[in-house]
Short mmCIF file of C-alpha atoms in Angstrom, two decimals:
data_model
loop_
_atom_site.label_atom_id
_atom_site.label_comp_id
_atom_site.label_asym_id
_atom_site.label_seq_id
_atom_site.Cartn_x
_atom_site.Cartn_y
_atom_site.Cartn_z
CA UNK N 1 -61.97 -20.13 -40.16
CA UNK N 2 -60.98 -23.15 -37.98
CA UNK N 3 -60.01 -26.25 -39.83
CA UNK N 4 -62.47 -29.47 -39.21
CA UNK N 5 -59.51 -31.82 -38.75
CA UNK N 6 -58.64 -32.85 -34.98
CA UNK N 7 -55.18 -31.86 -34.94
CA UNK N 8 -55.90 -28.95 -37.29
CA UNK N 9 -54.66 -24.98 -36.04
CA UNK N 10 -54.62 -21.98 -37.44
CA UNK N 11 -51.97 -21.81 -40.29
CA UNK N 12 -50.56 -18.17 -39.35
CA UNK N 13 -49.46 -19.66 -35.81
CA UNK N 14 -48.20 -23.09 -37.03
CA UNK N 15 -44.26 -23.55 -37.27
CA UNK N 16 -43.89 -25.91 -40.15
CA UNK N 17 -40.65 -28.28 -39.58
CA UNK N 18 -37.92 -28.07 -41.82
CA UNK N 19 -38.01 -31.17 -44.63
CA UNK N 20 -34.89 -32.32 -45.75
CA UNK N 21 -31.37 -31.61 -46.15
CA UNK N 22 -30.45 -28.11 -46.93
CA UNK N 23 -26.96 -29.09 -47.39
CA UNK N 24 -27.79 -30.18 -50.71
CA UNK N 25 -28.37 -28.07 -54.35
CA UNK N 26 -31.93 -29.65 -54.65
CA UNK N 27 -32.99 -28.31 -51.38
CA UNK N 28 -31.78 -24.50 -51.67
CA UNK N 29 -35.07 -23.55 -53.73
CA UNK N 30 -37.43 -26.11 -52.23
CA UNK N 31 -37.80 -25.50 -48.86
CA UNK N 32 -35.77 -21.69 -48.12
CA UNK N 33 -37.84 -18.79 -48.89
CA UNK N 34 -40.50 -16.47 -48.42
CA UNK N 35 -41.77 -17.90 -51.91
CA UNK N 36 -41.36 -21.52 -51.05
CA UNK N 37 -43.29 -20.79 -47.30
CA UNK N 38 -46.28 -18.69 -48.99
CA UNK N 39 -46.62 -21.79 -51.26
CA UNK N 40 -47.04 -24.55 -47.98
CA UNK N 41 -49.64 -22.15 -46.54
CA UNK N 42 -52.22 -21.95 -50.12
CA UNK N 43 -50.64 -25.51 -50.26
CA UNK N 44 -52.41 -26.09 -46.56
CA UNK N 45 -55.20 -24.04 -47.35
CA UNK N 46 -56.53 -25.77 -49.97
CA UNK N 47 -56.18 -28.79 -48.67
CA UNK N 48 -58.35 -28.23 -45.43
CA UNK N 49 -60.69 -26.31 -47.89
CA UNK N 50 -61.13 -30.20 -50.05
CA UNK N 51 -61.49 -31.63 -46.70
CA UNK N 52 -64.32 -29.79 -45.38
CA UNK N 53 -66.22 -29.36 -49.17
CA UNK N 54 -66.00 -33.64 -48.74
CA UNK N 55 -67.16 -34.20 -45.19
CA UNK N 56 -69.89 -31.21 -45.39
CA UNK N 57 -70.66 -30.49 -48.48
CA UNK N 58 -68.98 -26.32 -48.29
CA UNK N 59 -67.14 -24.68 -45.83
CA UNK N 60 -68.21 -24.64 -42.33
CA UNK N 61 -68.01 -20.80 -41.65
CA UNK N 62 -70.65 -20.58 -44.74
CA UNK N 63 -73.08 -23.54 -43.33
CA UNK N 64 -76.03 -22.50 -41.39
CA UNK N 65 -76.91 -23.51 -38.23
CA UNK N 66 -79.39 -25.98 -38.66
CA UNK N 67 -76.74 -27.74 -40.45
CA UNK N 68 -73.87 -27.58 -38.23
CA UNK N 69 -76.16 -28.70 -35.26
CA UNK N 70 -79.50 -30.53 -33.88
CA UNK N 71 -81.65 -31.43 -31.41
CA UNK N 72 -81.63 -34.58 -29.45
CA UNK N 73 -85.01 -35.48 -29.31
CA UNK N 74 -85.03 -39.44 -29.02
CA UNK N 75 -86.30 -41.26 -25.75
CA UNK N 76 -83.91 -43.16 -23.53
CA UNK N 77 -86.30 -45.91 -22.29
CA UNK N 78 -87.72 -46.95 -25.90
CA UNK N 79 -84.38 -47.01 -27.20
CA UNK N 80 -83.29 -49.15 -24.71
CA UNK N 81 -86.96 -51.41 -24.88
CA UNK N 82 -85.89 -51.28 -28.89
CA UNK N 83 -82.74 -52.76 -27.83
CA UNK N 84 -84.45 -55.35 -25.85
CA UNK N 85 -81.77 -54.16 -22.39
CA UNK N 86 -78.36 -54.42 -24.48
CA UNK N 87 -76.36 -51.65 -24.07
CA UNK N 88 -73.03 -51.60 -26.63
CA UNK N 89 -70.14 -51.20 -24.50
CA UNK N 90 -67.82 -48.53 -25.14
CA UNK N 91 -64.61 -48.95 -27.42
CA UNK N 92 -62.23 -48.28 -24.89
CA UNK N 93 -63.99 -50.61 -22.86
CA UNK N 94 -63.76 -53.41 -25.66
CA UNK N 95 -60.21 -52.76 -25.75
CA UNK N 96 -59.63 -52.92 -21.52
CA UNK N 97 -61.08 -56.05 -21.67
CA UNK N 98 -59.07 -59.39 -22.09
CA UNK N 99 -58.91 -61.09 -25.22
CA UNK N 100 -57.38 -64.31 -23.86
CA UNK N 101 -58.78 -67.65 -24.44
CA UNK N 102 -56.67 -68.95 -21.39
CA UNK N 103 -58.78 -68.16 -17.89
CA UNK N 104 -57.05 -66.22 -15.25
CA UNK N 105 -54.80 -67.99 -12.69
CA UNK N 106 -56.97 -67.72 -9.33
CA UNK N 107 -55.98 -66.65 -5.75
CA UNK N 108 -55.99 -69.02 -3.58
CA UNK N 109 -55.06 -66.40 -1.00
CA UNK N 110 -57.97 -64.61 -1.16
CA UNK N 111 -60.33 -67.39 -0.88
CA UNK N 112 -58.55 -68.42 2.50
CA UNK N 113 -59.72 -67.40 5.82
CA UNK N 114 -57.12 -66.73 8.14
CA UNK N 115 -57.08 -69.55 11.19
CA UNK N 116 -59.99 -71.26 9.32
CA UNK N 117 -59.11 -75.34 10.29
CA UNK N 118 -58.67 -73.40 14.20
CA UNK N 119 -61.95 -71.54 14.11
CA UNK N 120 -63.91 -74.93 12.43
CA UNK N 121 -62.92 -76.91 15.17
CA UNK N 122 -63.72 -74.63 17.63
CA UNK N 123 -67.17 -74.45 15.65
CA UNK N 124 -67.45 -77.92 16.04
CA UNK N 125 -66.50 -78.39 19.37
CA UNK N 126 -69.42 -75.83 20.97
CA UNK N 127 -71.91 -77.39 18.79
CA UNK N 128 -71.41 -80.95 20.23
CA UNK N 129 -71.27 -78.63 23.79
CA UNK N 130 -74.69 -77.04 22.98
CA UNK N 131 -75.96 -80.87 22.71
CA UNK N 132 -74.99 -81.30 26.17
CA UNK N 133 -76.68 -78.06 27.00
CA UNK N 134 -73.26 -76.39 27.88
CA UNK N 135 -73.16 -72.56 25.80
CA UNK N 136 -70.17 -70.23 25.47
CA UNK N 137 -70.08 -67.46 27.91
CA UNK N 138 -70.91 -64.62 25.94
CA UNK N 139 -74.09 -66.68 24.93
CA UNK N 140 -74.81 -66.67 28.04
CA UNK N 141 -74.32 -63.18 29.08
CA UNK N 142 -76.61 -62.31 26.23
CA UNK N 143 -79.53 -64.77 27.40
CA UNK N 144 -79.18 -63.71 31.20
CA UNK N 145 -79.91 -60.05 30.04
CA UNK N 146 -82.77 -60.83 28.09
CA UNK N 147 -84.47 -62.81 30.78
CA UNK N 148 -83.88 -59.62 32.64
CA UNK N 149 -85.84 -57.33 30.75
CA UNK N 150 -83.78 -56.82 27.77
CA UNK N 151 -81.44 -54.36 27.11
CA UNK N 152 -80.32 -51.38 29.63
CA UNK N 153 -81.28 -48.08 29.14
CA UNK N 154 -79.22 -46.20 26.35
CA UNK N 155 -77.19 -43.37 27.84
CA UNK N 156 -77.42 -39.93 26.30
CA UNK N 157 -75.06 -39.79 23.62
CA UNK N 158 -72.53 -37.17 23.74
CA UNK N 159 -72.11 -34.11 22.02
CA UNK N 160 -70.05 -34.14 18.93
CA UNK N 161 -67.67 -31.72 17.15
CA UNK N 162 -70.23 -30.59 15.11
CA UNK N 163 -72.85 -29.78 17.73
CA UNK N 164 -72.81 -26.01 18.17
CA UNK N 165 -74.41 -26.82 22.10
CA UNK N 166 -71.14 -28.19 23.20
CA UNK N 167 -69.13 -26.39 25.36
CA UNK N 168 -65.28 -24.54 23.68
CA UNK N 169 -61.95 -23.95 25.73
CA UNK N 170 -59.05 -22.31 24.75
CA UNK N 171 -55.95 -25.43 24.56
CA UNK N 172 -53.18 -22.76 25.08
CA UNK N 173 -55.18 -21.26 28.52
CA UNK N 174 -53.41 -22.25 31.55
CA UNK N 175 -56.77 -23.86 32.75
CA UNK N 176 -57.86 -26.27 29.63
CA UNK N 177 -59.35 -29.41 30.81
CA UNK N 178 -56.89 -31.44 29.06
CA UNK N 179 -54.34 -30.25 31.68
CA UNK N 180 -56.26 -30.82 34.36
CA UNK N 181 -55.34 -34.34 35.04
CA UNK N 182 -51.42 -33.47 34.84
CA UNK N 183 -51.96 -30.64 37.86
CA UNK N 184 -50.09 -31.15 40.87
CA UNK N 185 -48.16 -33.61 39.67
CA UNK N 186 -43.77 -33.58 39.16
CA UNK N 187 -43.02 -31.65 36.48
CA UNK N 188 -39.63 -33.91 35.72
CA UNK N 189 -41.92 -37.02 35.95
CA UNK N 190 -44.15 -35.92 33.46
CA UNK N 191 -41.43 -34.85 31.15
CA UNK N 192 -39.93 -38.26 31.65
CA UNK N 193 -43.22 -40.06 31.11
CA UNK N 194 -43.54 -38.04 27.93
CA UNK N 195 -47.01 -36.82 28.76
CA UNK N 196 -45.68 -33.14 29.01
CA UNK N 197 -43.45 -31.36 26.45
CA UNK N 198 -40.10 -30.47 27.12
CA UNK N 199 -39.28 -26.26 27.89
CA UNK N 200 -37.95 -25.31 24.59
CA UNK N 201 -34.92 -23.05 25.74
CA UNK N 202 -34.88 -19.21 25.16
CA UNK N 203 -31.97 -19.27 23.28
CA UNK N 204 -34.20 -21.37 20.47
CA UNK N 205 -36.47 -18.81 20.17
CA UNK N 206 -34.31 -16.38 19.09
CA UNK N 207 -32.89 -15.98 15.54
CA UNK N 208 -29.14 -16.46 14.82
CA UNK N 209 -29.58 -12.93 12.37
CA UNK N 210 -31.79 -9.68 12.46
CA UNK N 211 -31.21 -9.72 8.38
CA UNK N 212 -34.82 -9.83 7.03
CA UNK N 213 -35.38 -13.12 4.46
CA UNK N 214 -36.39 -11.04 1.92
CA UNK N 215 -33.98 -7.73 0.72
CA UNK N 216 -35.43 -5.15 -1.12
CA UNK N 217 -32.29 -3.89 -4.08
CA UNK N 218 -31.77 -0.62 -4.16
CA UNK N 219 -33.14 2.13 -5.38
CA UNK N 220 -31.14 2.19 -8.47
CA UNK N 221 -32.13 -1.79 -9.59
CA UNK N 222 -35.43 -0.79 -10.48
CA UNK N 223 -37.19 -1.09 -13.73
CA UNK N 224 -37.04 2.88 -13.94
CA UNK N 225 -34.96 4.45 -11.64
CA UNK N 226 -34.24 7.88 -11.25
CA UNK N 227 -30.87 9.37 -12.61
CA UNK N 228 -30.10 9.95 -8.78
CA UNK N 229 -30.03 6.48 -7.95
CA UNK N 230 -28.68 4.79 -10.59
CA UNK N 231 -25.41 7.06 -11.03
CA UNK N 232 -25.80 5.97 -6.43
CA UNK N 233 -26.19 2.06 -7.69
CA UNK N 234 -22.76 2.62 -10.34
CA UNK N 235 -20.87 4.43 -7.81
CA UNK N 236 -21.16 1.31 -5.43
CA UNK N 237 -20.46 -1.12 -8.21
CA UNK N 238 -17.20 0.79 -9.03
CA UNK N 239 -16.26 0.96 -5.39
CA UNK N 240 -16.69 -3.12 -5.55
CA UNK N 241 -14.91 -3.19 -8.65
CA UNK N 242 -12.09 -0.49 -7.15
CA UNK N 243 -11.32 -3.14 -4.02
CA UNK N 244 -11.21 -6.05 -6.12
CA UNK N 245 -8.06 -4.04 -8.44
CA UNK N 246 -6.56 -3.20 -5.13
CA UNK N 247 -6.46 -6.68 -4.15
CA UNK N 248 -4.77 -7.63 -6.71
CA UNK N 249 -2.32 -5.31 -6.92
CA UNK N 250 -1.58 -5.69 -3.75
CA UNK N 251 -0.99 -9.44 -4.75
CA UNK N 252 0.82 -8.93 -7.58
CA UNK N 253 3.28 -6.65 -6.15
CA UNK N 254 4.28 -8.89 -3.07
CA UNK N 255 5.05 -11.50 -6.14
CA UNK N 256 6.91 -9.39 -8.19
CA UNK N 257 11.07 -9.24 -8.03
CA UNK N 258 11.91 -5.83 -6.77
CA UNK N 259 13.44 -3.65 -9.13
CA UNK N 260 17.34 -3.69 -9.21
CA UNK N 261 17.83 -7.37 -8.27
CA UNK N 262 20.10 -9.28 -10.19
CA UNK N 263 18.58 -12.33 -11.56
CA UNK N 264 20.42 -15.41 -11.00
CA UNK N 265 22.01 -17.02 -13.95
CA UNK N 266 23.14 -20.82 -14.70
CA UNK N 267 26.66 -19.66 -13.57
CA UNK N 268 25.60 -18.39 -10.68
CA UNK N 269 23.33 -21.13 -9.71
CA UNK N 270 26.06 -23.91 -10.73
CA UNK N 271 28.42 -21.93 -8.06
CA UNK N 272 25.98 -22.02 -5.53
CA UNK N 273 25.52 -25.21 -5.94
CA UNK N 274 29.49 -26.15 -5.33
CA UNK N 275 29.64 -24.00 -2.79
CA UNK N 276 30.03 -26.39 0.13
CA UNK N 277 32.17 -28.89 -1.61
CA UNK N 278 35.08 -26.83 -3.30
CA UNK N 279 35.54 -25.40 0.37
CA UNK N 280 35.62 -29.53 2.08
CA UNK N 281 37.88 -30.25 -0.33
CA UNK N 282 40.35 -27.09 0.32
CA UNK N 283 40.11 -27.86 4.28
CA UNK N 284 41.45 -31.60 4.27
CA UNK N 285 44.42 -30.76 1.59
CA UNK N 286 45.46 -27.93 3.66
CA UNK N 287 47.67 -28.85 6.84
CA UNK N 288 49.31 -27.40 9.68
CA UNK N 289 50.38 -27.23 13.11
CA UNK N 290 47.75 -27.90 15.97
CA UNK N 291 46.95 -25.09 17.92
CA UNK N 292 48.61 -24.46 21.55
CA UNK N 293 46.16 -25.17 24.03
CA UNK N 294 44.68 -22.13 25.56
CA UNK N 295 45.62 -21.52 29.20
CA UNK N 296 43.06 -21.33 32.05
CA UNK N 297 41.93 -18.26 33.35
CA UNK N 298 42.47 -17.44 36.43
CA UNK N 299 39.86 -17.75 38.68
CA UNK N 300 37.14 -15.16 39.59
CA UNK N 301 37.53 -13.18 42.75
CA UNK N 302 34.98 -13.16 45.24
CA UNK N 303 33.52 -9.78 46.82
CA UNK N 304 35.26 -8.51 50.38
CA UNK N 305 32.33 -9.21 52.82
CA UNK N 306 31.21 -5.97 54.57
CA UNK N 307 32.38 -4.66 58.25
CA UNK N 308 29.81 -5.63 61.06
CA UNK N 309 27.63 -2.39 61.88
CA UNK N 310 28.10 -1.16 65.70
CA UNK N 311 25.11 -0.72 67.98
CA UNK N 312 25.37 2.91 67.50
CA UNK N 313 24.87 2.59 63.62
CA UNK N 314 21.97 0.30 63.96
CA UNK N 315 20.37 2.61 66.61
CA UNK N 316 20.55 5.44 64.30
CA UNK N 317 19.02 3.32 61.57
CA UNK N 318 16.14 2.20 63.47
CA UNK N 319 15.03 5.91 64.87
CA UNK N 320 15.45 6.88 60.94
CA UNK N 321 12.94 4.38 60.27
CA UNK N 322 10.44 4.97 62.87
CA UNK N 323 10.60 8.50 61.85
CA UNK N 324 9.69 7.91 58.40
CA UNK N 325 6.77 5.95 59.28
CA UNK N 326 5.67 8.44 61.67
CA UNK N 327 5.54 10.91 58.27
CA UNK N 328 3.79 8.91 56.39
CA UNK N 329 1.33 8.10 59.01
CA UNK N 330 0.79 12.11 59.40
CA UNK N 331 0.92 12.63 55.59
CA UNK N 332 -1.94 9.91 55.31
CA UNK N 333 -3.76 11.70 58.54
CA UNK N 334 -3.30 15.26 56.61
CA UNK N 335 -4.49 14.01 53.34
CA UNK N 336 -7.63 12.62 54.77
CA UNK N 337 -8.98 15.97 56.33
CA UNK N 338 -8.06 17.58 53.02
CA UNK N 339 -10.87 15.05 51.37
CA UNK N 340 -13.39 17.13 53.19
CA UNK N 341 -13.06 20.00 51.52
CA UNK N 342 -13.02 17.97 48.03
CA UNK N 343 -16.19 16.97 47.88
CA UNK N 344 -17.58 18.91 45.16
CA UNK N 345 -14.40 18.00 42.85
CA UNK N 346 -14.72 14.11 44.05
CA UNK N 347 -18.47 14.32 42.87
CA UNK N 348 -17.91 15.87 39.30
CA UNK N 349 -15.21 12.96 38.79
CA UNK N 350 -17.64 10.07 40.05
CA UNK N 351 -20.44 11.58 37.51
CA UNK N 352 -17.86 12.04 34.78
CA UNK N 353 -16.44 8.29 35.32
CA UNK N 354 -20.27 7.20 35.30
CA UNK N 355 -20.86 8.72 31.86
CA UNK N 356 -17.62 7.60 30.51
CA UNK N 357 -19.21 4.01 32.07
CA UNK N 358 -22.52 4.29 30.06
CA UNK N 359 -20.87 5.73 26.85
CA UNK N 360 -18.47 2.28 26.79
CA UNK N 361 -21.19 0.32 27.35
CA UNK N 362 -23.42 1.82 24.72
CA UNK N 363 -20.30 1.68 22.52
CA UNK N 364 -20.22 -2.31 23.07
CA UNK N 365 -24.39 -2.49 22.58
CA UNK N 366 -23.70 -1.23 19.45
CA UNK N 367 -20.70 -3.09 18.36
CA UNK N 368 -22.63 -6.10 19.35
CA UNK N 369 -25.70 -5.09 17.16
CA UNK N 370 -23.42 -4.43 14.15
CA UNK N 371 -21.71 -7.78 14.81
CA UNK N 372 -24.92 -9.79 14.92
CA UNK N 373 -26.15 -8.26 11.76
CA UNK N 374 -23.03 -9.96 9.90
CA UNK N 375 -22.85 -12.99 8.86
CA UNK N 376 -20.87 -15.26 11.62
CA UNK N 377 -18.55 -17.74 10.95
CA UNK N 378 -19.84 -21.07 10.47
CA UNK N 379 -16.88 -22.65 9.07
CA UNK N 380 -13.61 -22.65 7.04
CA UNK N 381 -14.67 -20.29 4.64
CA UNK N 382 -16.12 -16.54 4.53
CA UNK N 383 -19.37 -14.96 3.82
CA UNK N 384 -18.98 -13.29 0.79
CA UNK N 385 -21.66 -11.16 -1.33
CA UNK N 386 -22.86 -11.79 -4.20
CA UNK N 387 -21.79 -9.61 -7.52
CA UNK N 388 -24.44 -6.30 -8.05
CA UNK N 389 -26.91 -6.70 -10.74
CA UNK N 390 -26.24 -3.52 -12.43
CA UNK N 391 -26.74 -2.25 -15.89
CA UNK N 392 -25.29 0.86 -17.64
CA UNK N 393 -26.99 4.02 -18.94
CA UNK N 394 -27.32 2.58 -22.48
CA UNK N 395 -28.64 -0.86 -21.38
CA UNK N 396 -31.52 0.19 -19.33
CA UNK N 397 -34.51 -0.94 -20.79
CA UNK N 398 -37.10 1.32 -22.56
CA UNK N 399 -40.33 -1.04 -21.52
CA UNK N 400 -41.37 -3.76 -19.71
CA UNK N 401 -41.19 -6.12 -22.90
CA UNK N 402 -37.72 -5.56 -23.43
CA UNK N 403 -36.54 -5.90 -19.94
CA UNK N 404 -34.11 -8.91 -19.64
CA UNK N 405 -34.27 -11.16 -16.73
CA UNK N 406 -31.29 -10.87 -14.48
CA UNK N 407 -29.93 -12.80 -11.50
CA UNK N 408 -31.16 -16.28 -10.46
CA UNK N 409 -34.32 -17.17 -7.52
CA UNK N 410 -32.51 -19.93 -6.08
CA UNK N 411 -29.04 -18.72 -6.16
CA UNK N 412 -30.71 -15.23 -3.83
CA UNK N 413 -32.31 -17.89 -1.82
CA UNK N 414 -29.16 -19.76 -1.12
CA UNK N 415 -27.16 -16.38 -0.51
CA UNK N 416 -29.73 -15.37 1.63
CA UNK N 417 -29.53 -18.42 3.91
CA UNK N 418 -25.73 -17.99 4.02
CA UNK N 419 -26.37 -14.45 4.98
CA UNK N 420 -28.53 -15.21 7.96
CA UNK N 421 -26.32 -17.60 9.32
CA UNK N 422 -28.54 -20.73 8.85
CA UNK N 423 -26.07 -22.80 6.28
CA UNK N 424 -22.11 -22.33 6.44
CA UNK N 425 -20.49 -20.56 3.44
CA UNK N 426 -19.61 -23.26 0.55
CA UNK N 427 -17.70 -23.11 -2.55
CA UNK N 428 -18.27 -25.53 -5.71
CA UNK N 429 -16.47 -29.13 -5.70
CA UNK N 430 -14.23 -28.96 -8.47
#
């Protein structure tokens, strides 16, 4: 049964608080237990019991219904009449209101019209005017149109958003009245005047990465994936895993001394160090003779200049070359005519250069593709996945209710954006 208290639950879903220290011998037996807790709960259960036997006479599950509830049947008007018009106020409304004997400050503020000395005066002054028989001008726009016949004619008021009569257009259409008043006009002046939006450029429209916002896992990340796809999913994480060892071996190897080097001791490090001075100090105590000065070497010789040709030489010369331009023009003449007869070769080659053409440039369409669909570089540091959520064989889950949560929502989200390009790779101040 439900307890009749207000802050009163069911005692087999309440979490009692621990009551003093367990540190101490007098709490060991008190309050630790499956004694001690069966005791708080009869403890608690009688206790609600007393409270509902006092406020209604038994328990409340046993009470029938006439006694649990009734019937309003009393009149709102004659108690009201019986209360001669007083209503009692609420008690949250006695306890809103103020109990201070001391009246509110007022505000002046409020009880000021703005310009009001202005606007008296000018009250003031037309009433002395409409004395004389002098009245304001829209006075006398209103008395001019009642001596005319009164009012003009209303005009027939216009249809409104909700009228289903009125007539619909289509804002994007290249003919919506609202653009009618801007045709003909400069396009640059209107774009200047701001009354026509600037072309958003193509290159806007597109996105910086075909990489959908949402990635599905794989196969083997599933709640219950096949044995297929899992061993698939554990075979990529050891590949991962595989690179990363690499890496560092490959590290740790251009750090480490090669094998068969002789370390360097303090001896050796103390001669090193004296190197350069025991060898100073040898030069200046050591002294001898100058050198003799080397002798200068004899100058160079200069080539013989060669014999003047005759005329006979240089007419020989220039019937040589005459005569091998003469060949070459004939070899040139000769290899033309033999194009003729090539023309079946000449087209295989042009068709076979043409598909070596298309193949390159289908090669570069697709390097292109596969370059866009990687992250670019946005900054000083590289795109770099995130670790594979992968469990092993014994830690797959055997239902839904003991499946662990893995991973983190915002930490995909903010891969994700890296991923596509929209926010430049970052790494954690430190």
């Amino acid at each position: 049964f439900l307890g009749l208290g207000p802050g009163s639950r069911d005692p087999a879903t309440v979490r009692r608080r621990s009551r003093g220290p367990r540190n101490r011998k007098k709490g060991w037996k008190r309050w630790a237990g499956p004694e001690a807790r069966l005791g708080r709960e009869i403890g608690d259960f009688l206790e609600d019991v007393v409270l509902q036997q006092r406020a209604t006479g038994g328990l409340i599950a046993e009470q029938p219904d006439e006694g649990l509830f009734f019937v309003d049947t009393g009149n709102a008007e004659k108690d009201r009449q019986l209360n001669k018009g007083k209503e009692k106020p609420l008690h949250v409304d006695l306890v809103l209101q103020p109990d201070s004997k001391v009246p509110a400050p007022k505000n002046i503020l409020a009880h000021q019209i703005p310009n009001g000395r202005k606007e008296k005066r000018r009250r003031q002054f037309w009433e002395k005017q409409a004395e004389k028989g002098v009245l304001p001008r829209a006075e006398r726009r209103l008395r001019a149109r009642l001596r005319r016949g009164g009012a003009p004619p209303d005009k027939a008021p216009e249809k409104g958003r909700s009228d289903p009569e009125r007539g619909f257009y289509d804002i994007w259409a290249a003919d919506n009245p609202l653009d009618r008043a801007l045709a003909g006009q400069d396009g640059w002046f209107l774009q200047q005047t701001k009354k026509q939006r600037v072309k958003r450029p193509a290159r806007l429209q597109t996105k910086p990465s075909q990489v959908p916002a949402v990635e599905v896992i794989a196969a083997g990340g599933s709640y219950n994936p096949t044995f297929e796809d899992h061993q698939a999913l554990l075979l990529q994480a050891h590949e991962v895993e595989v690179r990363k060892k690499r890496a560092e071996d490959k590290v740790e190897k251009q750090l480490r001394i090669p094998a068969g080097t002789e370390l360097p001791t303090a001896e050796t490090v103390f001669q090193e160090q004296c190197e350069g001075l025991l060898e100073e100090s040898g030069d200046e105590e050591e002294g001898g003779p100058p050198a003799p000065p080397a002798e200068p070497e004899d100058s160079p010789k200069t080539a013989p200049r060669p014999e003047k040709k005759t005329e006979q030489q240089r007419r020989r010369e220039k019937e040589a070359r005459a005569l091998a331009a003469r060949q070459r023009r004939e070899k040139a003449a000769r290899c033309r005519r033999q194009e003729l007869f090539r023309l079946r070769s000449l087209r295989r080659q042009v068709k076979r250069w043409e598909g070596e053409l298309l193949r390159r440039r289908q090669a570069r369409l697709a390097k292109r593709r596969a370059k866009d669909a990687l992250p670019r570089r946005l900054g000083r540091l590289k795109y770099e996945d995130p670790s594979l959520e992968v469990q092993l064989s014994d830690e797959l889950a055997e239902s839904l209710r003991t499946l662990k949560p893995e991973g983190s929502v915002l930490r995909d989200r903010f891969k994700s954006l890296q991923k596509r390009s929209l926010i430049e790779p970052r790494e954690r101040a430190k």
